[in-house]
Structure formats: structure tokens, C-alpha cells
Amino acid sequence: VPHGQYLLYDALAKPLPAKVVVYQSCWCLSDAEVVRLGALAASRPDQVRVWCWAPGAWQEDGTETLKRMSCLTGFKMARHDVASDPLARAKATEAGVAHGLVADTWYGTSVRVNPLFTVTDAQPDEVWARYSNGDPAIAVRGNEVFVGMPEVSTELVWALARKAGAHSYLPRGEIGLATLWADAASGALSLQAMTNATLHLQIPAPAATVRD
């Protein structure tokens, strides 16, 4: 899918035009920034928002606050027990597989990460992946998504893009095999293969020029 990268400063300035926004590192926020992000979410109820690892977990003085995490994600948050389950990885649930994650696959990293966070009020159909001790690691409620591991997999991006109605230029089985570059000024799209393979480009509308 066409994509862009923004600073949090840019995201706070005005609503981003994307159908999916991934907040990768907004871990330490001011009160004003939390309020602003909430206002932006309210202005774009159609936009899927992905909150990674520890969104809003710390105040500017370093104090941890689960309340802020809940304000951003819409979930009731808690610390994940890393003493009994130290690896930041999770396996897809039936709900996750139904939306596009791969069954019997561990997502995340084998590196120990502390702290890790989980969701305490998610319904079974809202949990797309669980840590090995059963705690929710990926939870989806409406258009709000919490990802507890420090990884957003290609399968998850594809599933959320489909949920948001964003067009994927490659079929499901070819995700991750190429990178798409979009030039907003000219409307040109460029597909760069990442491996030696046959790719099937899915163009959503008639194009003036398509060439290899």
C-alpha cells in the first residue's frame, strides 16, 4: 500500500490523510498531546489507529500511567507479567487468523522486553494474538488497535489495511515481496521487488501507463 512516515509533531498538527495510522513511539506524552490525539481520533472515526508497545505509558516526569494508555487505546490496560512470560512474542488466535494472521505462528521477538503491557477488558473476538501465558497481546476494538509486542508484522498491516478499506497492490500471498513507492504530485506508483519472484500487481482503476 502507499505509505508515508511522519513525526509525531506532524501528526499532532493536522489529521493525516491515511486510512491506517501506526503510532510507533509515542510513549511519553504531555496532557495536551493526549487530548489532541483524542480530538484527532474523534475527527476521523473511519481511520484505523495502531498503538504500539507502550502508547502514553509515561508522563513527562517519568511517572508510569496506565490511565493515559487507556485514554489513547480505548482498552483497560495492565502490566504483562514478564517474570513468568519474559519474551515479547505472541501467537495468533482464531479471531486473528480469521482476519489475516497466520495460524501457529509466533509474532514479535525472542528478545526480552521489560515492561510489556496487556489488555484486561477485551472480548475473545477482539483478541487477535496472545502472549504465551494467555494475556492479550494484539487487541482490536472498532478502529483502535493495541499491539503489545515491539513488532508490526506484514500480515497485521495487510489485515488492518483491508479492515480500513485501503487497496493492496499485491495479493495476500505476496505481501512483503515488494515495496510500493507513491508520488503524490504526479500520481505515479513504482513497485520495487525485494526478491526474485513473479508478482501480480493489482491496479484498482484503469491506468494511463503501466510498464515493466
Coordinates of C-alpha atoms in Angstrom, one line a residue:
V1 CA 0.0 0.0 0.0
P2 CA 1.2 3.6 -0.5
H3 CA 2.7 4.8 2.8
G4 CA 4.4 7.8 4.5
Q5 CA 6.4 8.4 7.6
Y6 CA 5.7 11.3 9.9
L7 CA 7.0 12.8 13.1
L8 CA 4.6 13.0 16.0
Y9 CA 4.8 16.7 15.6
D10 CA 3.3 16.4 12.1
A11 CA 0.6 14.0 13.3
L12 CA -0.5 16.4 16.0
A13 CA -0.6 19.4 13.6
K14 CA -3.5 18.1 11.5
P15 CA -5.3 14.9 10.7
L16 CA -3.3 12.6 8.5
P17 CA -5.0 11.6 5.2
A18 CA -4.1 7.9 5.7
K19 CA -6.7 5.2 6.3
V20 CA -4.4 3.5 8.8
V21 CA -2.0 5.3 11.1
V22 CA 0.6 3.4 13.1
Y23 CA 1.8 5.3 16.2
Q24 CA 5.2 3.6 16.7
S25 CA 6.8 5.5 19.5
C26 CA 4.5 7.9 21.3
W27 CA 5.4 6.5 24.7
C28 CA 6.0 9.7 26.6
L29 CA 3.3 12.4 26.1
S30 CA 2.1 15.6 27.7
D31 CA -1.5 16.1 28.8
A32 CA -2.1 18.4 25.9
E33 CA -0.8 15.8 23.4
V34 CA -3.1 13.1 24.8
V35 CA -6.1 15.5 24.5
R36 CA -5.0 16.4 20.9
L37 CA -4.7 12.8 19.8
G38 CA -8.2 12.1 21.2
A39 CA -9.6 15.1 19.2
L40 CA -7.9 13.9 16.1
A41 CA -9.3 10.4 16.5
A42 CA -12.8 11.9 17.0
S43 CA -12.4 13.8 13.8
R44 CA -11.5 10.7 11.8
P45 CA -13.8 7.9 13.1
D46 CA -13.1 5.9 9.9
Q47 CA -9.3 5.8 10.4
V48 CA -7.7 2.7 11.9
R49 CA -5.2 3.7 14.6
V50 CA -2.5 1.2 15.7
W51 CA -0.9 1.9 19.1
C52 CA 2.5 0.2 19.5
W53 CA 4.0 -1.3 22.6
A54 CA 3.5 1.4 25.3
P55 CA 1.4 4.3 24.0
G56 CA 1.3 7.2 26.5
A57 CA 2.7 4.9 29.2
W58 CA 4.8 7.7 30.8
Q59 CA 4.3 11.3 31.7
E60 CA 6.9 13.9 31.1
D61 CA 8.3 13.4 34.6
G62 CA 8.8 9.7 34.0
T63 CA 5.8 8.5 36.0
E64 CA 4.1 5.5 34.5
T65 CA 0.4 5.9 33.9
L66 CA -1.9 3.1 32.7
K67 CA -4.8 5.6 32.6
R68 CA -3.3 7.5 29.7
M69 CA -2.8 4.3 27.8
S70 CA -6.5 3.6 28.3
C71 CA -7.4 7.1 27.1
L72 CA -5.5 6.5 23.8
T73 CA -6.3 2.9 23.0
G74 CA -9.8 2.6 24.4
F75 CA -8.8 -0.5 26.3
K76 CA -8.3 -1.1 30.1
M77 CA -4.6 -1.6 30.3
A78 CA -2.3 -3.5 32.7
R79 CA 1.3 -4.7 33.1
H80 CA 2.0 -8.0 31.5
D81 CA 3.8 -10.5 33.8
V82 CA 7.3 -10.6 32.3
A83 CA 8.6 -12.7 35.3
S84 CA 6.6 -15.7 34.1
D85 CA 6.5 -14.8 30.4
P86 CA 9.5 -12.7 29.5
L87 CA 9.6 -13.0 25.7
A88 CA 7.8 -10.3 23.7
R89 CA 6.1 -12.6 21.3
A90 CA 2.5 -13.8 20.8
K91 CA 0.6 -16.4 18.8
A92 CA -2.4 -15.6 16.6
T93 CA -5.9 -16.5 17.9
E94 CA -8.8 -17.9 15.9
A95 CA -10.0 -14.3 15.6
G96 CA -6.6 -13.1 14.4
V97 CA -6.3 -15.9 11.8
A98 CA -9.8 -15.1 10.5
H99 CA -8.6 -11.5 9.9
G100 CA -5.4 -12.5 8.1
L101 CA -2.7 -13.5 10.7
V102 CA -1.1 -16.9 10.2
A103 CA -2.1 -19.8 12.4
D104 CA 0.5 -21.4 14.7
T105 CA 2.9 -18.5 14.1
W106 CA 4.7 -16.6 16.8
Y107 CA 4.8 -12.8 16.2
G108 CA 7.2 -10.4 17.9
T109 CA 10.8 -11.0 19.1
S110 CA 12.6 -13.6 21.2
V111 CA 14.4 -10.7 22.9
R112 CA 13.3 -10.0 26.5
V113 CA 11.5 -6.7 26.7
N114 CA 10.5 -5.1 30.1
P115 CA 8.0 -3.7 30.6
L116 CA 5.3 -5.3 28.4
F117 CA 1.6 -4.4 28.6
T118 CA -1.7 -6.2 28.0
V119 CA -5.4 -5.5 27.8
T120 CA -7.7 -6.7 30.6
D121 CA -11.2 -6.0 29.2
A122 CA -11.0 -7.4 25.6
Q123 CA -13.7 -9.8 24.5
P124 CA -12.4 -13.1 22.8
D125 CA -13.3 -11.9 19.3
E126 CA -11.3 -8.7 19.9
V127 CA -8.1 -10.5 20.7
W128 CA -6.1 -11.3 17.6
A129 CA -3.0 -12.7 19.4
R130 CA -2.0 -13.8 22.9
Y131 CA 1.3 -13.9 24.8
S132 CA 2.3 -17.4 25.8
N133 CA 0.6 -17.1 29.2
G134 CA -2.7 -16.2 27.5
D135 CA -2.7 -12.4 28.1
P136 CA -4.0 -10.4 25.1
A137 CA -1.1 -9.1 23.0
I138 CA -2.9 -7.8 20.0
A139 CA -6.4 -6.4 20.6
V140 CA -8.8 -4.7 18.1
R141 CA -11.9 -2.8 19.1
G142 CA -13.6 -0.9 16.4
N143 CA -10.8 1.1 14.7
E144 CA -8.5 1.1 17.8
V145 CA -5.7 -1.4 17.8
F146 CA -3.2 -2.2 20.6
V147 CA 0.0 -4.2 19.7
G148 CA 1.9 -5.1 22.8
M149 CA 5.0 -6.6 21.1
P150 CA 7.6 -4.3 19.5
E151 CA 6.7 -5.5 16.0
V152 CA 4.0 -4.8 13.5
S153 CA 4.1 -7.7 11.1
T154 CA 3.4 -7.6 7.4
E155 CA 0.4 -9.8 7.9
L156 CA -1.0 -7.5 10.5
V157 CA -0.5 -4.4 8.3
W158 CA -2.3 -6.3 5.5
A159 CA -5.2 -7.2 7.7
L160 CA -5.6 -3.7 9.0
A161 CA -5.3 -2.2 5.6
R162 CA -8.2 -4.5 4.4
K163 CA -10.2 -3.5 7.5
A164 CA -9.7 0.2 6.7
G165 CA -10.6 -0.2 3.0
A166 CA -7.1 0.6 1.8
H167 CA -6.2 -1.0 -1.5
S168 CA -3.4 -3.6 -1.5
Y169 CA -1.4 -3.7 -4.7
L170 CA -0.3 -7.3 -4.2
P171 CA -2.4 -10.3 -3.4
R172 CA -2.4 -11.9 0.1
G173 CA 0.3 -14.5 -0.7
E174 CA 2.8 -11.9 -2.0
I175 CA 2.9 -9.3 0.8
G176 CA 6.4 -8.4 1.9
L177 CA 7.9 -9.4 -1.5
A178 CA 8.0 -5.8 -2.8
T179 CA 7.9 -2.2 -1.8
L180 CA 5.5 0.4 -3.2
W181 CA 6.5 4.0 -3.8
A182 CA 3.9 6.6 -4.5
D183 CA 4.5 10.1 -5.9
A184 CA 1.6 12.3 -4.7
A185 CA 2.4 15.1 -7.1
S186 CA 2.4 13.1 -10.3
G187 CA 0.2 10.2 -9.2
A188 CA 2.9 7.7 -10.3
L189 CA 3.3 4.4 -8.5
S190 CA 6.5 2.4 -8.5
L191 CA 6.8 -1.2 -7.4
Q192 CA 10.3 -2.4 -6.3
A193 CA 10.7 -6.2 -6.0
M194 CA 12.5 -7.3 -2.8
T195 CA 13.2 -10.8 -4.2
N196 CA 13.4 -12.8 -7.4
A197 CA 9.8 -13.7 -7.9
T198 CA 6.8 -13.3 -10.1
L199 CA 4.5 -10.6 -8.7
H200 CA 0.9 -9.9 -9.6
L201 CA 0.2 -6.2 -9.5
Q202 CA -3.4 -5.4 -8.6
I203 CA -4.3 -2.0 -10.1
P204 CA -7.6 -0.6 -8.6
A205 CA -8.5 1.6 -11.6
P206 CA -7.6 2.0 -15.3
A207 CA -4.0 3.5 -15.5
A208 CA -2.7 5.7 -18.3
T209 CA 0.6 3.8 -18.4
V210 CA 1.8 0.5 -17.0
R211 CA 5.3 -0.7 -17.9
D212 CA 7.9 -3.1 -16.6

